[in-house]
CSV table of C-alpha atoms in Angstrom, one decimal:
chain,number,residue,atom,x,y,z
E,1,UNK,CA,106.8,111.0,91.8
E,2,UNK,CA,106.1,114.8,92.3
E,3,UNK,CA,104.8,115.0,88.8
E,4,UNK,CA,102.7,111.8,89.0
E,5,UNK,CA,101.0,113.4,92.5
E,6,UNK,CA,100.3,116.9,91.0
E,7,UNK,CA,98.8,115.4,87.9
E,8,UNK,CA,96.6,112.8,89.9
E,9,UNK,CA,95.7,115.8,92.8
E,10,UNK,CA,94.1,118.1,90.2
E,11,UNK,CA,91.6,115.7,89.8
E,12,UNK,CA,88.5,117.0,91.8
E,13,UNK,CA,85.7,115.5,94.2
E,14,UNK,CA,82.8,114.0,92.3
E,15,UNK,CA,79.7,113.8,94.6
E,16,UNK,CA,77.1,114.4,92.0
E,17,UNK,CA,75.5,111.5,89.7
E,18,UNK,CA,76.8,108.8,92.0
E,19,UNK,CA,73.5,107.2,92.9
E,20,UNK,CA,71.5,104.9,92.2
E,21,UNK,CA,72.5,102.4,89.1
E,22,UNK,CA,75.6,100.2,90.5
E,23,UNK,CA,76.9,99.4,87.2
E,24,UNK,CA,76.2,103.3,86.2
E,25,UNK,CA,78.1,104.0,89.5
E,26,UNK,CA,80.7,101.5,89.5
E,27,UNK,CA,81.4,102.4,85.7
E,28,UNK,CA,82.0,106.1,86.4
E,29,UNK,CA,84.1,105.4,89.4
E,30,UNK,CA,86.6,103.4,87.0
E,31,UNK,CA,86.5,106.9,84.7
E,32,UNK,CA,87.4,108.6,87.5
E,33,UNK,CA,90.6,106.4,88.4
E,34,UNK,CA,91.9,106.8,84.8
E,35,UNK,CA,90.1,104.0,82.9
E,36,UNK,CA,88.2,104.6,79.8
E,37,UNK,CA,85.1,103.0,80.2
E,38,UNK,CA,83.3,104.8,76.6
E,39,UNK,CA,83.4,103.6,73.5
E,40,UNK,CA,86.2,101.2,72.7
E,41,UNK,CA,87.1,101.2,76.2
E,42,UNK,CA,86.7,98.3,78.8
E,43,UNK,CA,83.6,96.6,79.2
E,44,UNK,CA,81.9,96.3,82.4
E,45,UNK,CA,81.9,92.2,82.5
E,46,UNK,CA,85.7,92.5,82.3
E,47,UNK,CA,86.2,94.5,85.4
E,48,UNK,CA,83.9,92.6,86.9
E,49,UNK,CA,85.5,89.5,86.0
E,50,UNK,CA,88.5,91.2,87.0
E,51,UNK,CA,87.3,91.8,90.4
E,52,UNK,CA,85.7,88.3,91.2
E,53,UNK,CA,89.6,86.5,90.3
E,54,UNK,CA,91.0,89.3,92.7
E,55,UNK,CA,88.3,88.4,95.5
E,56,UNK,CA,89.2,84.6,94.6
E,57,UNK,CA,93.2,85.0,95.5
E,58,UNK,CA,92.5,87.0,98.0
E,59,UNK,CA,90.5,84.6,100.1
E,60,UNK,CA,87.2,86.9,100.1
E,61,UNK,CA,84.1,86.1,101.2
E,62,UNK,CA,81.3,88.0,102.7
E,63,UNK,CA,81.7,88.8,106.0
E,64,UNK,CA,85.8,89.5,105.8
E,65,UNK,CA,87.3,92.8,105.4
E,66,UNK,CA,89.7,94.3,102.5
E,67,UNK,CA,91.7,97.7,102.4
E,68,UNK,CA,93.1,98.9,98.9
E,69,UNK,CA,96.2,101.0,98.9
E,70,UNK,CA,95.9,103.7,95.8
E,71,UNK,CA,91.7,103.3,96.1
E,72,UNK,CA,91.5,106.3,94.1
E,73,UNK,CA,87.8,107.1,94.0
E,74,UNK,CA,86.8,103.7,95.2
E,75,UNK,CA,85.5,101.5,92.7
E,76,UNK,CA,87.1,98.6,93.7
E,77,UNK,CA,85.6,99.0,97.2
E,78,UNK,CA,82.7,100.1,95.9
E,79,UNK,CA,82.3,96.7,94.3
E,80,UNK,CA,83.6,94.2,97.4
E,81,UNK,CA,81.6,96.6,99.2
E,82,UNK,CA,78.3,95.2,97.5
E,83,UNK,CA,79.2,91.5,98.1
E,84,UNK,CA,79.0,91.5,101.8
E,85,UNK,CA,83.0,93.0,102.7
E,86,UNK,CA,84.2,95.3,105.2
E,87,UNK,CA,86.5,97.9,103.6
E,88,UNK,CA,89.0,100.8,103.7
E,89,UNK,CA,91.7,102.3,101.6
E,90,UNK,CA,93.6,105.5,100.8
E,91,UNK,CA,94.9,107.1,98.4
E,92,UNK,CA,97.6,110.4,98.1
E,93,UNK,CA,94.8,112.1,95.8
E,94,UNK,CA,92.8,114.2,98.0
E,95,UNK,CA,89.7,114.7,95.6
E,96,UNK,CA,89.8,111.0,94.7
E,97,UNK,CA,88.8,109.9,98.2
E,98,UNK,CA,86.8,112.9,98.7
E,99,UNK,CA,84.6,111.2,96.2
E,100,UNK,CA,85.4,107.3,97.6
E,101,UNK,CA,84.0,108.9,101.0
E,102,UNK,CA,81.0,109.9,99.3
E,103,UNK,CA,79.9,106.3,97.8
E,104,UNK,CA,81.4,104.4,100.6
E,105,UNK,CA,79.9,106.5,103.8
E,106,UNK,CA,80.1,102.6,105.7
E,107,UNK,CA,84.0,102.3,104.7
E,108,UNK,CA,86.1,101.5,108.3
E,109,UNK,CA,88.7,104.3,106.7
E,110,UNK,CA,89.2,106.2,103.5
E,111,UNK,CA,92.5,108.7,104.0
E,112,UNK,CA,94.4,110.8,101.8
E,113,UNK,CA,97.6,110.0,102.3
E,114,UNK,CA,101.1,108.7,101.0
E,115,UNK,CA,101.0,104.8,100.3
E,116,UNK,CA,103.9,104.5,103.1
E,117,UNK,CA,102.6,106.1,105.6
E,118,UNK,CA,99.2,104.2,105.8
E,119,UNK,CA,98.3,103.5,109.6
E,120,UNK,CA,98.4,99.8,110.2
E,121,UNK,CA,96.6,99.7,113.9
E,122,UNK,CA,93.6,98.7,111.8
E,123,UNK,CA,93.4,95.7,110.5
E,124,UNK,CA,92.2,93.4,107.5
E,125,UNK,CA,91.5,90.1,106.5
E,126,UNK,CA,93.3,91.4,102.8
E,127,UNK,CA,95.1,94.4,101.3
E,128,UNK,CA,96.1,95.1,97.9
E,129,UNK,CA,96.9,97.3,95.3
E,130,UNK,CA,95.5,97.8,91.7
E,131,UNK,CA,98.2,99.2,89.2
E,132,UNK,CA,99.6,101.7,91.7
E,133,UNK,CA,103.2,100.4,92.1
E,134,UNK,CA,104.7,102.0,89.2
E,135,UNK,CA,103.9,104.9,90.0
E,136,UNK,CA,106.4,104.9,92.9
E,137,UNK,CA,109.9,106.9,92.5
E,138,UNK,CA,111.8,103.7,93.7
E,139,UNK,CA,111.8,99.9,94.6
E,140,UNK,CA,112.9,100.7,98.1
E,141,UNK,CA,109.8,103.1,98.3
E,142,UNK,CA,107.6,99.7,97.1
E,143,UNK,CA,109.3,97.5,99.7
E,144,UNK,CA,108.2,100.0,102.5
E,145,UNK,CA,105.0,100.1,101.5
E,146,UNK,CA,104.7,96.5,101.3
E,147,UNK,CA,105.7,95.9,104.8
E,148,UNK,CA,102.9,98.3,105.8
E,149,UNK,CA,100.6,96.2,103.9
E,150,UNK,CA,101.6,92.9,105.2
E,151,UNK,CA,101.3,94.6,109.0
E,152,UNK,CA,98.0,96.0,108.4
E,153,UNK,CA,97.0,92.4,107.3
E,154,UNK,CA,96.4,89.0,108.9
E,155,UNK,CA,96.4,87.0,106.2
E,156,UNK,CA,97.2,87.7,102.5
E,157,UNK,CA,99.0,91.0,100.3
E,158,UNK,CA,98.4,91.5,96.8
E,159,UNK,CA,99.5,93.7,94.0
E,160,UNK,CA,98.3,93.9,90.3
E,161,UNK,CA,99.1,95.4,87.3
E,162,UNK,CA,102.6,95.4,88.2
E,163,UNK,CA,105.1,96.6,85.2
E,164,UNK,CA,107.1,93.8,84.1
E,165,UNK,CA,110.9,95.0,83.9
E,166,UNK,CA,111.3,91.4,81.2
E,167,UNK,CA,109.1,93.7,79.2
E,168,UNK,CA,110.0,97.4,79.9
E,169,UNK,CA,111.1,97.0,75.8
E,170,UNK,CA,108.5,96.1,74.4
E,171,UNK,CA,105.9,98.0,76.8
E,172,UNK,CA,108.1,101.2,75.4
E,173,UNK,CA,107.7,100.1,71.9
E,174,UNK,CA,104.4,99.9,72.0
E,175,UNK,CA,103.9,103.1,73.8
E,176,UNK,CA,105.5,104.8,71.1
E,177,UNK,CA,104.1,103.2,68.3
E,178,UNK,CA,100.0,104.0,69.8
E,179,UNK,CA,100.9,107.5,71.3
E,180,UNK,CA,103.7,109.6,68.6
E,181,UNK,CA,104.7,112.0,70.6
E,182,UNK,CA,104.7,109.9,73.5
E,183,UNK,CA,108.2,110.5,75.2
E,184,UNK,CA,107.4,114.3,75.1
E,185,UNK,CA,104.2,113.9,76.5
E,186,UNK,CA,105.2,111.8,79.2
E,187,UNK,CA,108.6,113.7,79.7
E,188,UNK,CA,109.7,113.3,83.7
E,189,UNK,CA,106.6,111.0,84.0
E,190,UNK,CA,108.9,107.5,84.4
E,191,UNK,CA,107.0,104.2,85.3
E,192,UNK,CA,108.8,101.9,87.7
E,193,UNK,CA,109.3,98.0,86.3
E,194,UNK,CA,109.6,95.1,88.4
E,195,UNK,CA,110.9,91.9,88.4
E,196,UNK,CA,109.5,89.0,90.0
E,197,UNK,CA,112.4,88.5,92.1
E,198,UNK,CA,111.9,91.7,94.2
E,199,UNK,CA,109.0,90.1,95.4
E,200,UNK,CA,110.2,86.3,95.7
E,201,UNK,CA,113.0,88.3,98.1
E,202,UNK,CA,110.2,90.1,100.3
E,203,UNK,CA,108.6,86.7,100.7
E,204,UNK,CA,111.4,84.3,101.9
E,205,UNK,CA,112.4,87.3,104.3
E,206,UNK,CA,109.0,87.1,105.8
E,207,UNK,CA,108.3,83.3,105.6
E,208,UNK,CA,105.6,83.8,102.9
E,209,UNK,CA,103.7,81.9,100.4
E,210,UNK,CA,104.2,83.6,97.1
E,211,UNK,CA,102.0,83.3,93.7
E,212,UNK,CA,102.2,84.9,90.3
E,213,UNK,CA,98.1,84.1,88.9
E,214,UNK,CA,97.2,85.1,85.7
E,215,UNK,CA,94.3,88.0,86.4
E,216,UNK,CA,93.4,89.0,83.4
E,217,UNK,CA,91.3,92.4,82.6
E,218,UNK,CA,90.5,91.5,79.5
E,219,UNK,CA,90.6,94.6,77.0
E,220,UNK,CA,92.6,96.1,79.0
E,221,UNK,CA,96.4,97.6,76.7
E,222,UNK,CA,98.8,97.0,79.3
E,223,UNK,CA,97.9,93.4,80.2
E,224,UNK,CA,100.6,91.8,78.1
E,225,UNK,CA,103.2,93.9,80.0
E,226,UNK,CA,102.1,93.3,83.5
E,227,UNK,CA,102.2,90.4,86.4
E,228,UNK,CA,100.7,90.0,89.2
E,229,UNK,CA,101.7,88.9,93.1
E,230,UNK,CA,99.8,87.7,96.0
E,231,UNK,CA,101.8,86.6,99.0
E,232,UNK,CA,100.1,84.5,102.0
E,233,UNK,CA,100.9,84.0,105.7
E,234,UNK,CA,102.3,80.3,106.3
């Protein structure tokens, strides 16, 4: 976890050559959370795509309001921002939301903090998290931080890009086989893998409705390896 936060705090504030362009914007926002957007990378009608399916479970429409736990720089929000949302996030990367505070200057809350401690006195229609969760250093450190996001919201939780622990074999295989010296590289750098159960649990404890949707981001590698979760207020 330690590792994980030192690697993602050396990252610093971008202010300069966020304006004007949205997809210019939006595009360079994803770089700055860790996607590669050049070349080969992920094409800008995928997140996009990606982005209107995550609205759609999430029961967005103009006029409601989202927070994102693990914003990073924002582009998410920077997106739901632009159809008519109210939103906030955080994010334990100081410079990451130094530069979300800088494209979002109507956001209710942008704070660098720990994904558990996020204050829940505010609250949103929505909150969710985009490939964050395996970064955490346990499960019991996930199941906090989900009932801080189900607090802070009135209606629905989600969570994508969630490591599938079916798949933790073949998601290592395939690791190895694209990156060579891939366990040395990512020496004390461990992902944490999930099973659908751990959220079926959280949801009967709390009397909620629970889906697993297909979201796909398409050209995205760790797709096959992932599920994703939304959980809904009876």
């Amino acid at each position: 976890m330690n590792n994980w936060k030192t690697i993602w705090n050396r990252r610093k504030p971008v202010t300069g050559g966020l304006s004007g362009d949205q997809a210019h914007v939006f595009l360079e926002l994803k770089r700055l959370n860790g996607y590669d957007v050049m070349g080969e990378g992920i094409p800008l009608d995928s997140f996009l795509n990606f982005i209107a399916g995550l609205m759609e479970h999430l029961d967005l429409t103009a006029g409601k309001s989202v927070y994102e736990v693990g914003c990073g720089a924002g582009a998410n929000l920077y997106r739901m921002a632009h159809e008519g949302l109210t939103v906030g996030g955080s994010d334990y990367a100081e410079g990451l939301i130094e530069t979300a505070r800088a494209v979002l200057p109507e956001a209710r809350e942008l704070v660098a903090m720990e994904a558990e401690d996020i204050p829940t006195e505010e609250k949103y229609d929505a909150v969710f998290s985009c490939g964050v969760f395996s970064y955490f250093p346990d499960h019991a450190y996930a199941a906090r931080v989900l009932e801080h996001m189900l607090t802070k919201s009135t209606h629905v939780i989600g969570v994508t890009d969630i490591h599938d622990r079916t798949k933790r074999q073949e998601y290592l295989d395939f690791r190895r086989a694209s990156i060579p010296d891939y366990d040395a590289r990512y020496e004390g750098l461990s992902r944490l893998f999930f099973r659908r159960s751990f959220f079926e649990e959280f949801a009967a404890q709390h009397d909620l409705r629970v889906t697993f949707p297909a979201l796909e981001l398409a050209g995205y590698w760790n797709t096959p390896f992932s599920f994703n979760v939304f959980m809904y207020r009876q």
